[in-house]
Amino acid sequence: MIRAALAAATLVLLAGCGGPIEVTAAPNAADPACALAWPEKVASQSQVAISPTSSAAAAWGDPAIIARCGFAALSPTTLDCIQVDGIDWVVEPLDDGVAFTTYGRDPALEVLVPKAYAPEPMVLPDFDQVAEALPRTGHACT
């Protein structure tokens, strides 16, 4: 349902001496709501360079935690839905971590958290202000 395979395939560390992380833009990254002020640190990791540069995406640490804004609002799903600090997140396990996507926000925010940061939901509070800035749809985890 969420783009697990696509997400894993689109986030590739560029070859070379620690170059920027290539991040494929979300389909609706140009939405004005995605002009976000990202946190300086996530999980105590500093922000790292991404390519192409975008206000709708950011990365932190190595391995990188990746956040991308600009996905269509999620429809109801059978995937787990958790609430962290009043923000609803749909949880999709990946081979190398977890994808969290805001539920009840349009556009949606996706956060990819590698297993190295387990337990992965502990990263989500760092995105409270970013997620709160996105318009609500009225849907919530039940």
Coordinates of N, CA, C and O in Angstrom, one line a residue:
M1 N 0.8 -1.2 0.0 CA 0.0 0.0 0.0 C 0.9 1.2 0.0 O 0.7 2.1 -0.9
I2 N 1.7 1.4 1.0 CA 2.7 2.5 0.9 C 3.8 2.0 0.0 O 4.1 0.8 -0.1
R3 N 4.5 2.9 -0.5 CA 5.5 2.6 -1.5 C 6.8 2.0 -0.9 O 7.9 2.5 -1.1
A4 N 6.7 0.9 -0.2 CA 7.9 0.3 0.4 C 9.0 0.0 -0.6 O 10.2 0.4 -0.4
A5 N 8.7 -0.8 -1.6 CA 9.7 -1.1 -2.6 C 10.3 0.1 -3.3 O 11.5 0.2 -3.5
L6 N 9.4 1.0 -3.6 CA 9.8 2.3 -4.3 C 10.7 3.1 -3.4 O 11.7 3.6 -3.8
A7 N 10.3 3.2 -2.1 CA 11.1 4.0 -1.1 C 12.5 3.4 -1.0 O 13.4 4.2 -1.0
A8 N 12.6 2.1 -0.9 CA 13.9 1.5 -0.7 C 14.7 1.7 -2.0 O 15.9 1.9 -1.9
A9 N 14.1 1.7 -3.1 CA 14.8 1.8 -4.4 C 15.2 3.2 -4.7 O 16.2 3.5 -5.4
T10 N 14.5 4.2 -4.2 CA 14.8 5.6 -4.6 C 15.8 6.3 -3.7 O 16.2 7.4 -4.0
L11 N 16.2 5.7 -2.6 CA 17.1 6.3 -1.6 C 18.4 5.6 -1.7 O 18.6 4.6 -1.2
V12 N 19.3 6.2 -2.4 CA 20.6 5.6 -2.7 C 21.7 6.5 -2.3 O 21.7 7.7 -2.7
L13 N 22.7 6.0 -1.6 CA 23.9 6.8 -1.3 C 24.7 6.9 -2.6 O 25.1 6.0 -3.2
L14 N 25.1 8.2 -2.9 CA 25.9 8.4 -4.1 C 27.3 7.8 -3.9 O 27.8 7.9 -2.8
A15 N 27.8 7.3 -5.0 CA 29.2 6.7 -4.9 C 30.2 7.9 -4.6 O 29.9 9.0 -5.0
G16 N 31.3 7.5 -4.0 CA 32.3 8.5 -3.8 C 32.5 8.8 -2.3 O 31.9 8.1 -1.5
C17 N 33.2 9.9 -2.1 CA 33.6 10.2 -0.7 C 32.5 10.9 0.1 O 32.5 12.1 0.3
G18 N 31.5 10.1 0.5 CA 30.4 10.6 1.3 C 29.7 11.8 0.7 O 29.4 12.7 1.4
G19 N 29.4 11.6 -0.6 CA 28.6 12.7 -1.3 C 27.2 12.8 -0.7 O 26.8 12.1 0.2
P20 N 26.4 13.7 -1.3 CA 25.1 13.9 -0.8 C 24.2 12.6 -1.1 O 24.5 11.8 -2.0
I21 N 23.2 12.4 -0.3 CA 22.3 11.3 -0.5 C 21.2 11.7 -1.5 O 20.6 12.8 -1.5
E22 N 21.1 10.8 -2.5 CA 20.1 11.1 -3.6 C 18.7 10.7 -3.0 O 18.5 9.6 -2.6
V23 N 17.8 11.7 -3.1 CA 16.5 11.5 -2.6 C 15.5 11.8 -3.8 O 15.5 13.0 -4.2
T24 N 14.7 10.9 -4.2 CA 13.7 11.1 -5.2 C 12.5 11.9 -4.6 O 12.0 11.5 -3.5
A25 N 12.1 12.9 -5.2 CA 11.0 13.8 -4.7 C 9.7 13.0 -4.6 O 9.5 12.1 -5.5
A26 N 8.9 13.3 -3.6 CA 7.6 12.7 -3.6 C 6.7 13.3 -4.7 O 7.1 14.4 -5.2
P27 N 5.7 12.6 -5.1 CA 4.9 13.0 -6.3 C 4.4 14.5 -6.2 O 4.3 15.2 -7.2
N28 N 4.0 14.9 -5.0 CA 3.4 16.3 -4.8 C 4.4 17.2 -4.0 O 3.9 18.0 -3.2
A29 N 5.7 17.0 -4.2 CA 6.6 17.8 -3.4 C 6.5 19.2 -3.6 O 6.9 20.0 -2.8
A30 N 6.0 19.7 -4.8 CA 5.8 21.1 -5.1 C 4.6 21.7 -4.3 O 4.5 23.0 -4.4
D31 N 3.9 20.9 -3.6 CA 2.7 21.5 -2.8 C 3.3 22.5 -1.8 O 4.3 22.3 -1.1
P32 N 2.7 23.7 -1.8 CA 3.3 24.8 -0.9 C 3.4 24.3 0.6 O 4.2 24.8 1.3
A33 N 2.5 23.4 1.0 CA 2.6 22.9 2.4 C 3.9 22.2 2.7 O 4.3 22.0 3.8
C34 N 4.6 21.7 1.6 CA 5.8 21.0 1.8 C 7.0 21.9 1.9 O 8.2 21.4 2.0
A35 N 6.9 23.2 1.9 CA 8.0 24.1 2.1 C 8.3 24.1 3.6 O 7.8 25.0 4.3
L36 N 9.0 23.1 4.1 CA 9.0 22.8 5.5 C 10.3 23.3 6.1 O 11.4 23.3 5.5
A37 N 10.3 23.6 7.4 CA 11.4 23.9 8.2 C 11.8 22.6 9.0 O 11.2 22.3 9.9
W38 N 12.8 21.9 8.4 CA 13.2 20.6 9.0 C 14.0 20.8 10.3 O 14.7 21.8 10.4
P39 N 14.0 19.9 11.2 CA 14.8 20.0 12.4 C 16.3 19.9 12.1 O 16.6 19.2 11.1
E40 N 17.1 20.5 12.9 CA 18.5 20.4 12.7 C 19.1 19.0 13.0 O 20.0 18.5 12.3
K41 N 18.5 18.4 14.0 CA 18.9 17.1 14.4 C 17.7 16.1 14.5 O 16.6 16.6 14.9
V42 N 17.9 14.9 14.2 CA 16.9 13.8 14.4 C 17.6 12.6 15.0 O 18.7 12.3 14.5
A43 N 17.1 12.1 16.0 CA 17.7 11.0 16.7 C 19.2 11.4 17.1 O 20.1 10.5 16.9
S44 N 19.4 12.6 17.5 CA 20.7 13.1 17.8 C 21.7 13.1 16.6 O 22.9 13.3 16.8
Q45 N 21.2 13.0 15.4 CA 22.0 13.0 14.2 C 21.8 14.3 13.5 O 20.7 14.8 13.4
S46 N 22.9 14.8 12.9 CA 22.9 16.1 12.2 C 22.3 15.9 10.8 O 22.4 14.8 10.2
Q47 N 21.8 17.0 10.3 CA 21.2 16.9 8.9 C 22.4 16.8 8.0 O 23.5 17.3 8.2
V48 N 22.2 16.0 6.9 CA 23.2 15.7 5.9 C 22.7 16.2 4.5 O 21.5 16.4 4.3
A49 N 23.6 16.5 3.6 CA 23.2 17.0 2.3 C 22.5 15.9 1.5 O 22.8 14.7 1.6
I50 N 21.5 16.4 0.7 CA 20.7 15.6 -0.2 C 20.8 16.2 -1.6 O 21.2 17.4 -1.8
S51 N 20.6 15.3 -2.6 CA 20.6 15.8 -3.9 C 19.4 15.2 -4.6 O 19.1 14.0 -4.5
P52 N 18.6 16.0 -5.3 CA 18.7 17.4 -5.4 C 18.2 18.1 -4.1 O 17.4 17.5 -3.4
T53 N 18.7 19.3 -3.9 CA 18.3 20.1 -2.7 C 16.8 20.4 -2.8 O 16.3 20.7 -3.9
S54 N 16.1 20.3 -1.7 CA 14.6 20.5 -1.7 C 14.2 20.9 -0.3 O 14.6 20.3 0.6
S55 N 13.2 21.8 -0.3 CA 12.6 22.1 1.0 C 11.5 21.0 1.4 O 11.0 21.0 2.5
A56 N 11.3 20.1 0.5 CA 10.3 19.0 0.7 C 10.9 17.7 1.1 O 10.2 16.7 1.3
A57 N 12.2 17.7 1.3 CA 12.9 16.4 1.7 C 14.2 16.8 2.5 O 14.7 17.9 2.4
A58 N 14.6 15.9 3.4 CA 15.8 16.1 4.2 C 16.3 14.7 4.7 O 15.5 13.7 4.6
A59 N 17.5 14.7 5.2 CA 18.1 13.5 5.7 C 19.0 13.8 6.9 O 19.6 14.9 6.9
W60 N 19.2 12.8 7.7 CA 20.0 13.0 8.9 C 20.8 11.7 9.2 O 20.2 10.6 9.1
G61 N 22.0 11.8 9.5 CA 22.8 10.7 10.0 C 23.3 9.7 8.9 O 23.2 10.0 7.7
D62 N 24.0 8.7 9.4 CA 24.5 7.6 8.5 C 24.5 6.3 9.3 O 25.2 6.2 10.3
P63 N 23.6 5.4 8.9 CA 22.7 5.4 7.8 C 21.7 6.5 7.9 O 21.3 6.9 9.0
A64 N 21.2 7.0 6.8 CA 20.4 8.2 6.8 C 18.9 7.9 7.2 O 18.3 6.9 6.7
I65 N 18.4 8.7 8.0 CA 16.9 8.8 8.2 C 16.5 9.8 7.1 O 17.0 10.9 7.0
I66 N 15.5 9.4 6.4 CA 15.0 10.2 5.2 C 13.6 10.7 5.5 O 12.7 9.9 5.9
A67 N 13.3 11.9 5.2 CA 11.9 12.4 5.3 C 11.6 13.1 4.0 O 12.4 13.9 3.5
R68 N 10.4 12.8 3.5 CA 9.9 13.4 2.3 C 8.4 13.8 2.4 O 7.6 13.0 2.9
C69 N 8.1 15.0 2.0 CA 6.8 15.5 2.1 C 6.2 15.5 0.6 O 7.0 15.8 -0.3
G70 N 4.9 15.3 0.5 CA 4.3 15.4 -0.8 C 3.6 14.2 -1.4 O 3.5 14.0 -2.6
F71 N 3.2 13.3 -0.5 CA 2.5 12.1 -0.9 C 1.0 12.4 -0.7 O 0.6 13.2 0.1
A72 N 0.2 11.7 -1.5 CA -1.3 11.9 -1.3 C -1.7 11.4 0.0 O -1.0 10.5 0.6
A73 N -2.7 12.0 0.6 CA -3.2 11.5 1.9 C -3.6 10.1 1.8 O -4.1 9.6 0.8
L74 N -3.2 9.3 2.9 CA -3.4 7.9 2.9 C -4.9 7.6 3.1 O -5.6 8.3 3.8
S75 N -5.4 6.6 2.4 CA -6.7 6.0 2.6 C -6.7 5.1 3.8 O -5.6 4.7 4.2
P76 N -7.8 4.7 4.3 CA -7.8 3.7 5.4 C -7.1 2.5 5.0 O -7.1 2.1 3.8
T77 N -6.4 1.9 5.9 CA -5.5 0.8 5.6 C -5.6 -0.3 6.7 O -6.0 0.0 7.8
T78 N -5.1 -1.5 6.4 CA -5.0 -2.5 7.5 C -3.7 -2.5 8.1 O -3.4 -3.3 9.1
L79 N -2.7 -1.7 7.7 CA -1.4 -1.5 8.3 C -1.6 -0.9 9.7 O -2.6 -0.2 9.9
D80 N -0.7 -1.2 10.6 CA -0.7 -0.6 11.9 C -0.7 0.9 11.8 O 0.0 1.5 11.0
C81 N -1.4 1.5 12.7 CA -1.5 3.0 12.8 C -1.2 3.3 14.3 O -1.9 2.8 15.2
I82 N -0.2 4.2 14.5 CA 0.1 4.6 15.9 C 0.0 6.1 16.0 O 0.0 6.8 15.1
Q83 N -0.2 6.5 17.3 CA -0.2 7.9 17.5 C 0.9 8.3 18.4 O 1.2 7.6 19.5
V84 N 1.7 9.3 18.0 CA 2.9 9.7 18.8 C 2.7 11.2 18.9 O 2.7 12.0 17.9
D85 N 2.6 11.7 20.1 CA 2.5 13.1 20.4 C 1.3 13.8 19.7 O 1.4 14.9 19.2
G86 N 0.2 13.0 19.6 CA -1.0 13.5 18.9 C -1.0 13.5 17.4 O -1.9 13.9 16.7
I87 N 0.1 12.9 16.8 CA 0.2 12.7 15.4 C 0.0 11.3 15.0 O 0.7 10.4 15.6
D88 N -0.8 11.0 14.0 CA -1.1 9.6 13.6 C -0.1 9.2 12.5 O 0.1 10.0 11.6
W89 N 0.5 8.0 12.6 CA 1.4 7.5 11.7 C 1.1 6.1 11.3 O 0.8 5.2 12.1
V90 N 1.0 5.8 10.0 CA 0.9 4.4 9.5 C 2.3 3.8 9.4 O 3.2 4.5 9.0
V91 N 2.4 2.6 9.9 CA 3.7 1.9 10.1 C 3.8 0.8 9.0 O 2.9 -0.1 9.0
E92 N 4.8 0.8 8.2 CA 5.1 -0.3 7.3 C 6.5 -0.8 7.5 O 7.5 -0.1 7.2
P93 N 6.6 -2.0 8.0 CA 8.0 -2.6 8.1 C 8.7 -2.8 6.8 O 8.0 -3.1 5.8
L94 N 9.9 -2.5 6.7 CA 10.8 -2.6 5.5 C 11.9 -3.6 5.9 O 12.1 -3.9 7.0
D95 N 12.6 -4.2 4.9 CA 13.7 -5.1 5.1 C 14.7 -4.5 6.0 O 15.4 -5.2 6.8
D96 N 15.0 -3.2 5.8 CA 16.1 -2.5 6.5 C 15.7 -1.5 7.5 O 16.4 -0.6 7.9
G97 N 14.4 -1.5 7.9 CA 13.9 -0.5 8.9 C 12.4 -0.4 8.8 O 11.7 -1.4 8.5
V98 N 11.9 0.9 9.0 CA 10.4 1.1 9.0 C 10.1 2.4 8.2 O 10.9 3.4 8.3
A99 N 9.0 2.3 7.5 CA 8.5 3.5 6.8 C 7.3 4.0 7.7 O 6.4 3.2 7.9
F100 N 7.3 5.3 8.1 CA 6.2 5.9 8.8 C 5.6 6.9 7.8 O 6.4 7.7 7.3
T101 N 4.3 6.9 7.7 CA 3.6 7.9 6.9 C 2.5 8.6 7.7 O 1.7 7.8 8.3
T102 N 2.5 9.9 7.7 CA 1.4 10.5 8.5 C 0.0 10.1 7.9 O -0.2 9.9 6.7
Y103 N -0.9 9.9 8.8 CA -2.3 9.6 8.5 C -3.1 10.8 8.9 O -3.0 11.3 10.0
G104 N -4.0 11.2 8.1 CA -4.9 12.3 8.4 C -4.2 13.7 8.1 O -4.6 14.7 8.6
R105 N -3.2 13.7 7.2 CA -2.5 14.9 6.8 C -2.5 14.9 5.2 O -2.3 13.8 4.6
D106 N -2.6 16.0 4.6 CA -2.6 16.1 3.2 C -1.9 17.4 2.8 O -2.5 18.5 3.0
P107 N -0.7 17.4 2.2 CA 0.0 16.2 1.8 C 0.5 15.4 3.0 O 0.7 15.9 4.1
A108 N 0.9 14.1 2.7 CA 1.4 13.2 3.7 C 2.9 13.4 3.8 O 3.6 13.7 2.8
L109 N 3.5 13.1 4.9 CA 4.9 13.1 5.2 C 5.3 11.6 5.4 O 4.7 10.9 6.2
E110 N 6.4 11.2 4.7 CA 7.0 9.9 4.9 C 8.3 10.0 5.6 O 9.1 10.9 5.2
V111 N 8.6 9.2 6.6 CA 9.8 9.1 7.3 C 10.4 7.7 7.2 O 9.7 6.8 7.7
L112 N 11.5 7.5 6.6 CA 12.2 6.2 6.5 C 13.3 6.1 7.6 O 14.2 6.9 7.6
V113 N 13.1 5.1 8.5 CA 14.0 5.0 9.6 C 14.7 3.7 9.5 O 14.1 2.6 9.6
P114 N 16.1 3.7 9.3 CA 16.8 2.4 9.3 C 16.8 1.7 10.6 O 16.6 2.3 11.7
K115 N 17.0 0.4 10.6 CA 17.0 -0.5 11.8 C 18.1 0.0 12.8 O 17.9 -0.2 14.0
A116 N 19.1 0.7 12.3 CA 20.1 1.2 13.2 C 19.6 2.1 14.3 O 20.2 2.3 15.4
Y117 N 18.4 2.7 14.1 CA 17.8 3.6 15.1 C 16.7 3.0 15.9 O 15.9 3.7 16.5
A118 N 16.7 1.6 15.9 CA 15.6 0.9 16.7 C 15.7 1.3 18.2 O 16.8 1.5 18.7
P119 N 14.6 1.4 18.8 CA 13.2 1.2 18.3 C 12.8 2.5 17.4 O 12.8 3.6 17.9
E120 N 12.4 2.2 16.2 CA 12.2 3.2 15.2 C 11.2 4.3 15.6 O 11.4 5.5 15.2
P121 N 10.1 3.9 16.2 CA 9.1 5.0 16.6 C 9.7 6.1 17.5 O 9.1 7.2 17.5
M122 N 10.8 5.8 18.1 CA 11.4 6.8 19.0 C 11.9 8.1 18.2 O 12.2 9.1 18.8
V123 N 12.1 7.9 16.9 CA 12.5 9.0 16.1 C 11.4 10.0 15.8 O 11.6 11.2 15.6
L124 N 10.1 9.5 15.8 CA 9.0 10.3 15.4 C 8.8 11.7 16.1 O 8.4 12.7 15.5
P125 N 9.0 11.8 17.4 CA 8.8 13.1 18.1 C 9.7 14.2 17.5 O 9.3 15.3 17.5
D126 N 10.8 13.9 16.9 CA 11.6 14.9 16.2 C 10.9 15.5 15.0 O 11.3 16.6 14.5
F127 N 9.8 14.9 14.5 CA 9.1 15.4 13.4 C 7.7 16.0 13.8 O 6.9 16.3 12.9
D128 N 7.5 16.2 15.1 CA 6.2 16.7 15.6 C 5.9 18.1 14.9 O 4.8 18.2 14.4
Q129 N 6.8 19.0 14.9 CA 6.5 20.4 14.3 C 6.3 20.3 12.8 O 5.4 21.0 12.3
V130 N 7.1 19.5 12.2 CA 6.9 19.3 10.7 C 5.5 18.7 10.4 O 4.8 19.3 9.6
A131 N 5.2 17.7 11.0 CA 3.9 17.0 10.8 C 2.7 17.9 11.2 O 1.7 18.0 10.5
E132 N 2.8 18.6 12.3 CA 1.8 19.6 12.7 C 1.5 20.7 11.7 O 0.4 21.2 11.6
A133 N 2.6 21.0 10.9 CA 2.4 22.1 9.9 C 1.6 21.7 8.7 O 1.2 22.5 8.0
L134 N 1.4 20.4 8.6 CA 0.6 19.9 7.4 C -0.9 19.9 7.6 O -1.3 19.6 8.7
P135 N -1.7 20.3 6.7 CA -3.1 20.4 6.8 C -3.7 19.0 7.2 O -3.4 18.0 6.7
R136 N -4.7 19.1 8.1 CA -5.4 17.9 8.6 C -6.5 17.6 7.6 O -7.1 18.5 7.0
T137 N -6.8 16.3 7.5 CA -7.9 15.8 6.7 C -9.1 15.4 7.5 O -10.2 15.3 6.9
G138 N -9.0 15.3 8.8 CA -10.1 14.9 9.6 C -10.0 13.4 9.9 O -10.8 12.9 10.8
H139 N -9.2 12.6 9.3 CA -9.0 11.2 9.6 C -8.0 11.0 10.7 O -7.1 11.8 10.9
A140 N -8.2 9.9 11.4 CA -7.3 9.6 12.6 C -7.3 8.1 12.7 O -8.2 7.4 12.3
C141 N -6.2 7.6 13.4 CA -6.1 6.2 13.8 C -7.3 5.9 14.7 O -7.7 6.7 15.5
T142 N -7.8 4.7 14.5 CA -8.9 4.2 15.4 C -8.5 2.9 16.0 O -7.6 2.2 15.6

